[in-house]
Coordinates of C-alpha atoms and ligand atoms in Angstrom, one line a residue:
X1 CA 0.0 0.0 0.0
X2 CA 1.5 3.2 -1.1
X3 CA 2.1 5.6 1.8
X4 CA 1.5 9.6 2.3
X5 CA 2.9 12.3 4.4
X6 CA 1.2 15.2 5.0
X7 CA 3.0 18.0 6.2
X8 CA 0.7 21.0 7.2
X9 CA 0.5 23.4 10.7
X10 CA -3.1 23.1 9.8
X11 CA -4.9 19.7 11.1
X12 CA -7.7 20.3 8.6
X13 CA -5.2 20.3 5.9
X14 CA -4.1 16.7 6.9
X15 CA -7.6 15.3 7.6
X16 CA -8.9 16.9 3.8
X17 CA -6.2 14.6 2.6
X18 CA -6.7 11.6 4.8
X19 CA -10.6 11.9 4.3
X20 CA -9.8 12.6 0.6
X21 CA -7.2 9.4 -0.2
X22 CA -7.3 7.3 2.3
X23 CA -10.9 6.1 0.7
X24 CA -8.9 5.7 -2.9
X25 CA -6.3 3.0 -0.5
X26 CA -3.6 4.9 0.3
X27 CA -1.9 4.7 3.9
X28 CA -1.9 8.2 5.3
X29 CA 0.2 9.9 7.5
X30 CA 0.1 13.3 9.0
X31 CA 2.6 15.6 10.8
X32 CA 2.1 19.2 12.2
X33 CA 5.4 20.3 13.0
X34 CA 9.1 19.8 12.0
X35 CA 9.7 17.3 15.1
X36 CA 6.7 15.0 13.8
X37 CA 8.0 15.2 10.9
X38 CA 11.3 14.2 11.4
X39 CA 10.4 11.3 13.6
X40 CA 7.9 10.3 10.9
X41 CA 10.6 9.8 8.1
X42 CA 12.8 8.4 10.1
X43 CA 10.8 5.8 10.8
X44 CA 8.6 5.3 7.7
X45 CA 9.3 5.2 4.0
X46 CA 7.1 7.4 2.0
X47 CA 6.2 7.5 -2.0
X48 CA 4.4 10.7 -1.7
X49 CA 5.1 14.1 0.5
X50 CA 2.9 17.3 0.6
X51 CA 4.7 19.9 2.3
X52 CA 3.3 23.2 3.3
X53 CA 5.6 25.6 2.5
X54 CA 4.6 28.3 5.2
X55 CA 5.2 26.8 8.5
X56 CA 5.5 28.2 12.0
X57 CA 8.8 26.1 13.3
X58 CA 10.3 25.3 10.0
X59 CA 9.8 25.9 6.1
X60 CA 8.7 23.7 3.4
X61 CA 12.1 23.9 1.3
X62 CA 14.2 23.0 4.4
X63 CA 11.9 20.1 5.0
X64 CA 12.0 19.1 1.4
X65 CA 15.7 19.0 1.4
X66 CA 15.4 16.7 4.9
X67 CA 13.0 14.2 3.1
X68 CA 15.3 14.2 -0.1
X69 CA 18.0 13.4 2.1
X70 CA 17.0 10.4 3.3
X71 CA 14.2 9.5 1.4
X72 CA 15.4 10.4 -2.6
X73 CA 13.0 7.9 -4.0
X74 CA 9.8 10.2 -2.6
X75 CA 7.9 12.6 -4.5
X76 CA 7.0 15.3 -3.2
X77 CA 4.6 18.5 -3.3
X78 CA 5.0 21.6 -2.0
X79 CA 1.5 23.1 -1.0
X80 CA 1.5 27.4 -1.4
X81 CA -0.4 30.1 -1.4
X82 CA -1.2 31.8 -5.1
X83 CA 1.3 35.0 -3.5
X84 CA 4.3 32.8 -3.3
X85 CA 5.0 31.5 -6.5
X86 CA 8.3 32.5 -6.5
X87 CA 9.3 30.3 -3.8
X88 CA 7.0 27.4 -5.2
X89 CA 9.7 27.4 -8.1
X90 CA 12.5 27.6 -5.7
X91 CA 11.0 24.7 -4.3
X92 CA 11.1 22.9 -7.8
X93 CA 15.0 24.0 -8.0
X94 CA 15.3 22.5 -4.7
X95 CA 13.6 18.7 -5.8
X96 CA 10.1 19.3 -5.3
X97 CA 8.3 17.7 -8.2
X98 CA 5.3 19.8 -8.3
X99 CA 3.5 22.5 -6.0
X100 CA 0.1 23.0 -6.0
X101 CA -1.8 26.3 -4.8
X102 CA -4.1 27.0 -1.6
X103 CA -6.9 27.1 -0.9
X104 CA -7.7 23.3 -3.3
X105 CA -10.7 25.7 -5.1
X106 CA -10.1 23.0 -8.0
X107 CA -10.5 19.4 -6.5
X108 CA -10.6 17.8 -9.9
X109 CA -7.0 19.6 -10.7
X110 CA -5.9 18.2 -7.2
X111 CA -6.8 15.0 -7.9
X112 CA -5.2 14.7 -11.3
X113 CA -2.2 16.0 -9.7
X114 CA -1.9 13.3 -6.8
X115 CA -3.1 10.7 -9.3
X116 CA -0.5 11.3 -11.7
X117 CA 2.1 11.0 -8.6
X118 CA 0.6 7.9 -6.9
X119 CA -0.2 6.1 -10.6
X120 CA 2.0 2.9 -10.8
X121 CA 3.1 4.0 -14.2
X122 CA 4.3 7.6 -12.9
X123 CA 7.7 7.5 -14.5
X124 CA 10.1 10.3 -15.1
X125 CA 13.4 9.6 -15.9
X126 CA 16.2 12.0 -18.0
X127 CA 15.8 9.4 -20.7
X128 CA 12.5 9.8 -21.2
X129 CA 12.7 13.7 -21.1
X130 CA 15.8 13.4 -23.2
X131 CA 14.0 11.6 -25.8
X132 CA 10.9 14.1 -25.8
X133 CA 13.2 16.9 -26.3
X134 CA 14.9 15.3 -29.0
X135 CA 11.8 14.6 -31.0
X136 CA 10.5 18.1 -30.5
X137 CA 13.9 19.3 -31.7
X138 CA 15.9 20.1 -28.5
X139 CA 18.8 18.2 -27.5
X140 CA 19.4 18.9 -23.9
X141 CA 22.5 16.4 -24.0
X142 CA 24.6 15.0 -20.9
X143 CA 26.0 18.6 -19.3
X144 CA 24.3 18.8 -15.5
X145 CA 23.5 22.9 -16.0
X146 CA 21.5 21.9 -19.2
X147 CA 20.0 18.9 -17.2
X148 CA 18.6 20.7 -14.1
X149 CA 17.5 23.8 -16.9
X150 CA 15.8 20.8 -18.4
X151 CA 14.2 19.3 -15.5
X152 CA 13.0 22.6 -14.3
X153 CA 11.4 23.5 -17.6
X154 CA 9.4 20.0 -17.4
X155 CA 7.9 20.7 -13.9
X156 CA 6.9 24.6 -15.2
X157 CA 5.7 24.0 -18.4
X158 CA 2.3 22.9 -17.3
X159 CA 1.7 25.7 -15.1
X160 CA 0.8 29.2 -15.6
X161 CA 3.3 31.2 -14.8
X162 CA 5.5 32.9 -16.9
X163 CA 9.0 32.2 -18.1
X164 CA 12.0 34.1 -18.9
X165 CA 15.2 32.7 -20.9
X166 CA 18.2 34.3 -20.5
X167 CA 21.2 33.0 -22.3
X168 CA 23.6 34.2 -25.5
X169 CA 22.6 34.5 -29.0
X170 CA 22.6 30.9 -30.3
X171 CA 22.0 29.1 -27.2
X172 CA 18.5 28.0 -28.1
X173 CA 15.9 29.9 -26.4
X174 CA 13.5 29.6 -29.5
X175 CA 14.1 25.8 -29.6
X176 CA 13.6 26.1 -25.5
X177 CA 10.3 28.0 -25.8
X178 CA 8.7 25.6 -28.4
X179 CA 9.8 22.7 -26.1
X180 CA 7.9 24.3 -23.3
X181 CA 5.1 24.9 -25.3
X182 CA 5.0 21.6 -26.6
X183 CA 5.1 20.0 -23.1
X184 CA 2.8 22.1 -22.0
X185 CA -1.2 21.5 -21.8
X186 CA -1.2 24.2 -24.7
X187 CA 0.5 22.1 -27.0
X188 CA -2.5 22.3 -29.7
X189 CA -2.6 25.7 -28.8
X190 CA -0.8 28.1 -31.0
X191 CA 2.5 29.1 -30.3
X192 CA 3.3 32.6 -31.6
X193 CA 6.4 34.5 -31.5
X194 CA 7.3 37.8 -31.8
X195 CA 10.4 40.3 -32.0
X196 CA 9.9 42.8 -29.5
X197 CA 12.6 44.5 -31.3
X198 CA 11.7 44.5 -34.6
X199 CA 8.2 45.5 -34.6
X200 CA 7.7 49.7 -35.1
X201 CA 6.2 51.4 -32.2
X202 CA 3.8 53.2 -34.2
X203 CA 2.0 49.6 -35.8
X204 CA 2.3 47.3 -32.3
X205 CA -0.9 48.5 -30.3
X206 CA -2.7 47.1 -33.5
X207 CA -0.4 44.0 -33.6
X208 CA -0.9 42.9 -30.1
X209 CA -4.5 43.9 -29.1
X210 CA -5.7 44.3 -33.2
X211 CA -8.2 47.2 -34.1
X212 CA -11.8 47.3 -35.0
X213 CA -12.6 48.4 -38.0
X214 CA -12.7 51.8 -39.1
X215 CA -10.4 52.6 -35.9
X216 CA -7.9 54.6 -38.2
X217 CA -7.6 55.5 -41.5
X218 CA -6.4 52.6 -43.4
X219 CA -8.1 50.4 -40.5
X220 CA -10.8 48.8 -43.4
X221 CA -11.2 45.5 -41.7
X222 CA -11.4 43.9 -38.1
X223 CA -8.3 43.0 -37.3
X224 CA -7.2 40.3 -34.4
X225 CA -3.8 41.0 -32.3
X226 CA -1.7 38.5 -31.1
X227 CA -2.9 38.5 -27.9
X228 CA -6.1 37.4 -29.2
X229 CA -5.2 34.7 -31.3
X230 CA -2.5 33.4 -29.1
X231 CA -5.0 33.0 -26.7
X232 CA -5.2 29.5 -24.7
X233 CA -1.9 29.3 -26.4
X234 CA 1.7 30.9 -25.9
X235 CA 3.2 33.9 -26.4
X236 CA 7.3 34.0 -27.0
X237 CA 8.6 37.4 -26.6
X238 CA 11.9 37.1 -28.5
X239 CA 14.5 39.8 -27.5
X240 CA 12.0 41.5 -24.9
X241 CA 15.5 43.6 -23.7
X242 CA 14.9 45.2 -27.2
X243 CA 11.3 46.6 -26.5
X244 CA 11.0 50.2 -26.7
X245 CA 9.7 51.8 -23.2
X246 CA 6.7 52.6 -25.1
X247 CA 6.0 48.8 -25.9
X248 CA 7.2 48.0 -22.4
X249 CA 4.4 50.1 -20.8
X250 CA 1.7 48.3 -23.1
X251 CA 3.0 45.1 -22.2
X252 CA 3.1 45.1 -18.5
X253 CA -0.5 46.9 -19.0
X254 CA -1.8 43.9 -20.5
X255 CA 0.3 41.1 -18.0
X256 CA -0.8 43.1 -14.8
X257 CA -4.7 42.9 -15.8
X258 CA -4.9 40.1 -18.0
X259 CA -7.7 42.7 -19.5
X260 CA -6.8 44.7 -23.1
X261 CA -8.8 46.4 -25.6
X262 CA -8.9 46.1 -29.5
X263 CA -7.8 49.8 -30.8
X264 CA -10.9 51.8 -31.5
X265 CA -12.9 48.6 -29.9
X266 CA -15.1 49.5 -26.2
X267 CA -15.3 45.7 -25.1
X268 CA -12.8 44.7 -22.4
X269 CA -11.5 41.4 -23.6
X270 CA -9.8 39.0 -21.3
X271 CA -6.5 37.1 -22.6
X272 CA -5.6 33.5 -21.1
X273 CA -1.9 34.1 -23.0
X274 CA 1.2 32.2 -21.4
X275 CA 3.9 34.4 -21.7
X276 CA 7.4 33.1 -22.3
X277 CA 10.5 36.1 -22.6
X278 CA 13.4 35.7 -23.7
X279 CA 16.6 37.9 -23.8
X280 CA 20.2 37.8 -24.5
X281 CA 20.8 41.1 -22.7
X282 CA 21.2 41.8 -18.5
X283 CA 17.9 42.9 -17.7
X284 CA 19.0 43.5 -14.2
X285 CA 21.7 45.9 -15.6
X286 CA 18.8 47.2 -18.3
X287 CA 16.7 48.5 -15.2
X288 CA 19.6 49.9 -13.3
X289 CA 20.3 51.7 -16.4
X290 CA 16.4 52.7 -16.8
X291 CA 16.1 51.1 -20.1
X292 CA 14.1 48.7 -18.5
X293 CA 10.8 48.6 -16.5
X294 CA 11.9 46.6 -13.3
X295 CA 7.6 46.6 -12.8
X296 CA 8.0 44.3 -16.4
X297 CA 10.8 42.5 -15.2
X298 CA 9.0 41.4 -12.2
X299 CA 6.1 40.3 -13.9
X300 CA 8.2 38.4 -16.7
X301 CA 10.6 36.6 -14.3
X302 CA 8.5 34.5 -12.3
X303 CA 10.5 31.8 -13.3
X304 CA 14.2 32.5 -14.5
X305 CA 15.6 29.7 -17.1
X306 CA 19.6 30.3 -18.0
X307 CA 20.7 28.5 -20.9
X308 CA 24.8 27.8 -20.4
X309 CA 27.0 29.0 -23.9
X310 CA 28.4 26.1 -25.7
X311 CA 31.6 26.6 -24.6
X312 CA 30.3 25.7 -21.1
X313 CA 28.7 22.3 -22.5
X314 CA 31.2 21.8 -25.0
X315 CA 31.5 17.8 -23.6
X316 CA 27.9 17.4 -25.7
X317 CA 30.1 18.6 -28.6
X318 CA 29.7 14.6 -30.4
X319 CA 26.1 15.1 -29.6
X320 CA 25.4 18.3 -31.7
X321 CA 27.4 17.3 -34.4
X322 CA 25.5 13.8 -35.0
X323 CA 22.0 15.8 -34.6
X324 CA 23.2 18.5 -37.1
X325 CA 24.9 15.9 -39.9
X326 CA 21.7 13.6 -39.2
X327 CA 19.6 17.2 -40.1
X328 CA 21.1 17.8 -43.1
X329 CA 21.6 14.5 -44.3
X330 CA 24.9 13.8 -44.1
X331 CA 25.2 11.1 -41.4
X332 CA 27.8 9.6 -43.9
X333 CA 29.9 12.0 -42.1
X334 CA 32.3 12.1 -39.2
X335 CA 34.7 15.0 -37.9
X336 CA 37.9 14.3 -37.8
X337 CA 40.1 14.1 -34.3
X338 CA 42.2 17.1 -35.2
X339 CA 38.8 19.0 -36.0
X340 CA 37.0 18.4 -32.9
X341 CA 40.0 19.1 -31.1
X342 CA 40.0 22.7 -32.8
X343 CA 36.1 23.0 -32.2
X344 CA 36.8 21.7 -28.7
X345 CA 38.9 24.4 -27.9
X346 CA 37.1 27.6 -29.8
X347 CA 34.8 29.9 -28.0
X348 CA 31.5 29.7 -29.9
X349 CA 30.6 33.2 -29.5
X350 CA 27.1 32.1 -31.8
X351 CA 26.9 29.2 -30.1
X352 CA 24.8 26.1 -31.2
X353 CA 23.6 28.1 -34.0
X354 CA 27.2 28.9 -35.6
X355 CA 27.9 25.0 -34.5
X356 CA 24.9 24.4 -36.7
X357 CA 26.3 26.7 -39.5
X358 CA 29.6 25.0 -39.3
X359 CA 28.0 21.7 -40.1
X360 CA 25.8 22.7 -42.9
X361 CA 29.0 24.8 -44.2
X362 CA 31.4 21.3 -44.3
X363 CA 28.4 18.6 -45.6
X364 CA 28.5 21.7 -48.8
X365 CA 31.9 21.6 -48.9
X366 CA 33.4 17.6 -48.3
X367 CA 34.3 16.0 -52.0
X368 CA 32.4 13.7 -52.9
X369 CA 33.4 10.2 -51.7
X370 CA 35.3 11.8 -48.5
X371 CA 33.6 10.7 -45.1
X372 CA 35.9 12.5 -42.7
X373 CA 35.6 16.3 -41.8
X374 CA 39.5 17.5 -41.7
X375 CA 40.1 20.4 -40.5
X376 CA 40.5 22.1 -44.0
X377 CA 36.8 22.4 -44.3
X378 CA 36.3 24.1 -41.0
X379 CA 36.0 28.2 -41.4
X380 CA 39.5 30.4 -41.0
X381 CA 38.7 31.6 -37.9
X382 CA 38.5 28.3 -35.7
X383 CA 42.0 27.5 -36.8
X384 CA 43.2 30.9 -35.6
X385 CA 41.7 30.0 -32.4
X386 CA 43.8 28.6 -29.5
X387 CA 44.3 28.4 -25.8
X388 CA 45.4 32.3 -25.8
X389 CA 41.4 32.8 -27.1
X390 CA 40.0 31.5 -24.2
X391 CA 42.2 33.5 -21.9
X392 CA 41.5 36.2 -23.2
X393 CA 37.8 35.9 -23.1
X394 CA 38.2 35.1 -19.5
X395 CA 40.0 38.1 -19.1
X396 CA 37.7 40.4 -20.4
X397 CA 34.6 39.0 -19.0
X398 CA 36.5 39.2 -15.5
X399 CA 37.7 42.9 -16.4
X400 CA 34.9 44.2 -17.2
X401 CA 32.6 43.1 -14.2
X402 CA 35.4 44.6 -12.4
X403 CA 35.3 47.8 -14.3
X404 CA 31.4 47.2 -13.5
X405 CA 31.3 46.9 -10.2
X406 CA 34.1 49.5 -9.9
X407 CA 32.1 52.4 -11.1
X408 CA 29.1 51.4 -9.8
X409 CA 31.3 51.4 -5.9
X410 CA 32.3 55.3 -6.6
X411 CA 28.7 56.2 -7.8
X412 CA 27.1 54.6 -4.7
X413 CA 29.3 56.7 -2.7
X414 CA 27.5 60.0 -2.8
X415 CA 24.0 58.0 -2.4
X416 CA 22.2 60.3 -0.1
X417 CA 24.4 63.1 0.2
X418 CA 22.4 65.5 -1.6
X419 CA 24.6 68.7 -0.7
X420 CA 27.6 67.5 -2.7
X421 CA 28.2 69.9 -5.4
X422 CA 28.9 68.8 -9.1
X423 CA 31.9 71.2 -9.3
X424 CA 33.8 70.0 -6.7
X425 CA 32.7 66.2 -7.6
X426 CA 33.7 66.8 -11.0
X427 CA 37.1 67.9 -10.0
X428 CA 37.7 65.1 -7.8
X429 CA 36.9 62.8 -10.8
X430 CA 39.8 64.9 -12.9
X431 CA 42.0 64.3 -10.2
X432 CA 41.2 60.3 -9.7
X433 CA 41.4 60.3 -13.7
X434 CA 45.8 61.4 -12.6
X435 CA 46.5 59.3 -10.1
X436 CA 44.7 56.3 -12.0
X437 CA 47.3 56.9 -14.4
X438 CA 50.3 57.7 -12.2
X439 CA 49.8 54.4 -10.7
X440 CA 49.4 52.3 -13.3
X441 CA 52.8 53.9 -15.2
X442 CA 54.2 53.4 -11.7
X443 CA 53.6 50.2 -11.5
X444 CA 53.9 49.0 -14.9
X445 CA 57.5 51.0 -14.4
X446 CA 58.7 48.8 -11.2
X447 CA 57.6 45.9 -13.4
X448 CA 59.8 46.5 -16.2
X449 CA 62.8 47.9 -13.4
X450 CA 62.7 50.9 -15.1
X451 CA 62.4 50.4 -18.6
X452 CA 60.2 53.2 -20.1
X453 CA 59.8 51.6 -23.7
X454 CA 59.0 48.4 -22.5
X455 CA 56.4 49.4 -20.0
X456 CA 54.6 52.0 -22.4
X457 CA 54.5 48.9 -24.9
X458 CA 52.9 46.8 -22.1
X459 CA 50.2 50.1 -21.2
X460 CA 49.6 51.1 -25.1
X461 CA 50.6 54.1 -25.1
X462 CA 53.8 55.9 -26.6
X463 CA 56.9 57.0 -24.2
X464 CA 55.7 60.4 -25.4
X465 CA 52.3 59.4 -23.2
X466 CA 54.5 58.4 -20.5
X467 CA 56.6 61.0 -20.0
X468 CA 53.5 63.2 -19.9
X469 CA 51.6 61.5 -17.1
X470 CA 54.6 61.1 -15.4
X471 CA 55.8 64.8 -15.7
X472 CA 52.5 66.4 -15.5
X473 CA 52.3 64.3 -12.0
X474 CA 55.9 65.2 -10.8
X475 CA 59.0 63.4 -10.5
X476 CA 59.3 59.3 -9.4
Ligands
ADP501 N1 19.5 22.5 -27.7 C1 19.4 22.5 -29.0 N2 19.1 21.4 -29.7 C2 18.9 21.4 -31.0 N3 19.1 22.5 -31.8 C3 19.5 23.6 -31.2 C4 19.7 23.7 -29.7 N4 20.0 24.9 -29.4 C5 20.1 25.6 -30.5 N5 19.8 24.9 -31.6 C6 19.8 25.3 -33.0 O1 20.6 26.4 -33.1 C7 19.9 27.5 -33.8 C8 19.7 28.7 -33.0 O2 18.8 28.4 -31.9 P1 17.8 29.5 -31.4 O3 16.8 28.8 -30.5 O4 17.2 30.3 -32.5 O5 18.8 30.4 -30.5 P2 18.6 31.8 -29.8 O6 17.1 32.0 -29.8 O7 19.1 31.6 -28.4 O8 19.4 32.8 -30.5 C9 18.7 26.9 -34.3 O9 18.9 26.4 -35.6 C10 18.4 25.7 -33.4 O10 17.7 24.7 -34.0
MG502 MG1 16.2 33.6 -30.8

């Protein structure tokens, strides 16, 4: 007999349950603090947990951790009300395999839920996942950040919240997005996506909420926006870092009610639109630079999903490369040992889509007859590449968070001292802009003992340079 815990401060909350699936055969247990709890899995094994997240003594991701612990094997739920999704996904991150929202309003929902869990067929394993993806087009592959992205995506994509991609140009957030949708309960819904940067100001309040007709001139027909046809069904917002603050204020209009109107139209309508974002930009750093509404962000980041480059998953290199020659129909094909060495070792600033690129480039390209992909069909610049590459990528994404964080330090500093005045701020930064520079001659100097040619080399700059900031800043 398959056994429960119920974890809820609440007794009703237990007894719902027990009255609710202990009738159906199930063995139920119930604890109302973290010591009952404790002693209960100690001393039981469990298939199924529901876990109140909101607890007086304890909370529900702490527990969950406990029970994963020692129990691995057991599902579990987290139980939460509608205000805390946020921490309902943290719970997901954290091993929860579902969470489901209080008050139960929708007891068929519930049940379907717990079903699902307690069915003897309830199997989810990566390989099963794995081969979902790869049918619908996206190869997750064996890396553990792309695994857990995975995972998360699976548990999410049947709920309603909304999801935003983050990740690099090329990394697949479209092919993400459509894999979402199509593990979602929208799948025969339509899946629409749009550029928020590409579409003109001036046309997208028709585009997304469409226009009666006779709303404007040239308006000569009913028109449906996006919003209205991608209803029941999903919405990608590709590039969403790209939307003017104009767009921005329509958007977060329409997410915050759920309620929009047609242009020219008087009838409220109501849009049941899943909303997936994606960006390749810092929308944390877009708000602090007010180019983005953090009201939006909120909104769109109820779920974050971080898709790794390829560089960081570059052991699922073999992977790729079979998808990609099996795609374009040259399975016939392998790369040679020297060339996935070289593609092993570049940077893949476009990511899976340049990998993609580089495949279709060498099936063009291979004589006939030849099998192997030698190096000599692989593009100019991924022989150029080398170890120094990487270094140097490391070095200037490690600069300039420094240089980042740096200026952000000095501008904090006069954070609510409103009686500073410019002038004198402004000289100070004149005179910071010297002694940056006398220090770093200085110390370039003592690193070359003394050599002024060598250490302007190392600064680029001329000795001409040198001598000046030296001069200008007295003698060493
Ligand atoms: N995980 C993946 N599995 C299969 N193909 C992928 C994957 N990631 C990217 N691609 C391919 O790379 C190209 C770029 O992907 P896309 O989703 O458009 O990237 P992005 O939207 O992040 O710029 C597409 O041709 C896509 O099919
Ligand atoms: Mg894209």
């Amino acid at each position: 007999m398959k056994r429960i815990l119920i974890m809820d401060d609440e007794i009703e909350v237990g007894n719902f349950f027990r009255h609710l699936l202990e009738e159906k055969g199930f063995n139920i247990k119930t604890a109302v603090n973290k010591n009952e709890f404790t002693t209960l899995i100690s001393e039981l094994s469990f298939d199924l947990a529901l876990i109140d997240m909101k607890l007086p003594d304890s909370n529900g991701i702490q527990l969950l951790k406990q029970l994963k612990k020692s129990q691995p094997m057991c599902k579990a739920i987290i139980m939460t009300g509608y205000s805390t999704v946020k921490t309902a996904v943290e719970a997901l991150k954290n091993g929860a395999n579902d969470y489901i929202e209080k008050p139960f309003d929708d007891l068929e929902l519930l049940e379907k839920t717990l079903d699902n869990f307690l069915s003897t067929e309830y199997i989810s394993n990566r390989t099963e996942t794995n081969q979902l993806a790869t049918t619908i087009g996206f190869i997750i592959g064996e890396n553990a950040a792309m695994n857990e992205l995975a995972k998360l995506a699976e548990k999410i994509a049947k709920k309603n919240i909304n999801i935003l991609i983050e990740g690099e140009t090329g990394t697949g957030k479209d092919v993400l997005a459509n894999f979402i949708h199509h593990i979602s309960q929208r799948y025969n819904q339509p899946f629409i996506r749009i550029n928020c940067g590409a579409i003109p100001e001036t046309l997208l309040e028709s585009e997304l909420f469409g226009h009666e007709k006779g709303a404007f001139t040239g308006a000569v027909k009913l028109k449906k926006g996006i919003f209205e046809i991608a209803d029941n069904g999903t919405l990608f917002l590709d590039e969403i870092g790209e939307a003017s603050l104009g767009i921005q204020v329509q958007l977060l209009r329409v997410l915050e009610t759920g309620e929009y109107y047609r242009v020219g139209g008087e009838a409220v309508r109501k849009t049941n639109t899943r909303i997936i974002a994606a960006t390749n930009k810092n929308l944390v750093q877009a708000v602090e630079e007010k180019t983005f509404r953090e009201d939006l962000l909120y909104r769109l980041d109820v779920v974050k999903l971080n898709i790794p480059p390829l560089r960081k998953r570059i052991e699922d290199l073999n992977l790729y490369l079979n998808y990609f020659l099996q795609k374009v129909n040259a399975s016939h094909l392998t790369f040679s040992g020297e060339s996935l060495e070289i593609m092993r070792n570049y940077m893949w600033p476009g990511n899976v889509r340049e990998l993609f690129n580089i495949v279709k480039r060498a099936a063009a390209l291979v004589d006939e007859g030849e099998t192997i992909v030698t190096p000599k069909y692989l593009p100019e610049k991924l022989l150029q590449n080398n170890h120094q590459n990487e270094d140097n990528y490391q070095m200037n994404d490690e600069f300039e968070s420094f240089i980042t964080s740096w200026t952000k330090n000095i501008l904090s500093l006069w954070d609510g001292h409103n009686d500073i005045e410019l002038d004198d701020v402004l000289f100070s930064v004149k005179e910071l802009e010297k002694q940056v520079g006398r220090s770093f001659v200085l110390k370039s100097l003592k690193n070359h003992v003394g050599d002024r040619k060598k250490t302007a080399d190392s600064l680029n700059i001329t000795t001409r340079q040198l001598k000046y900031l030296l001069n200008e800043k007295g003698k060493i």
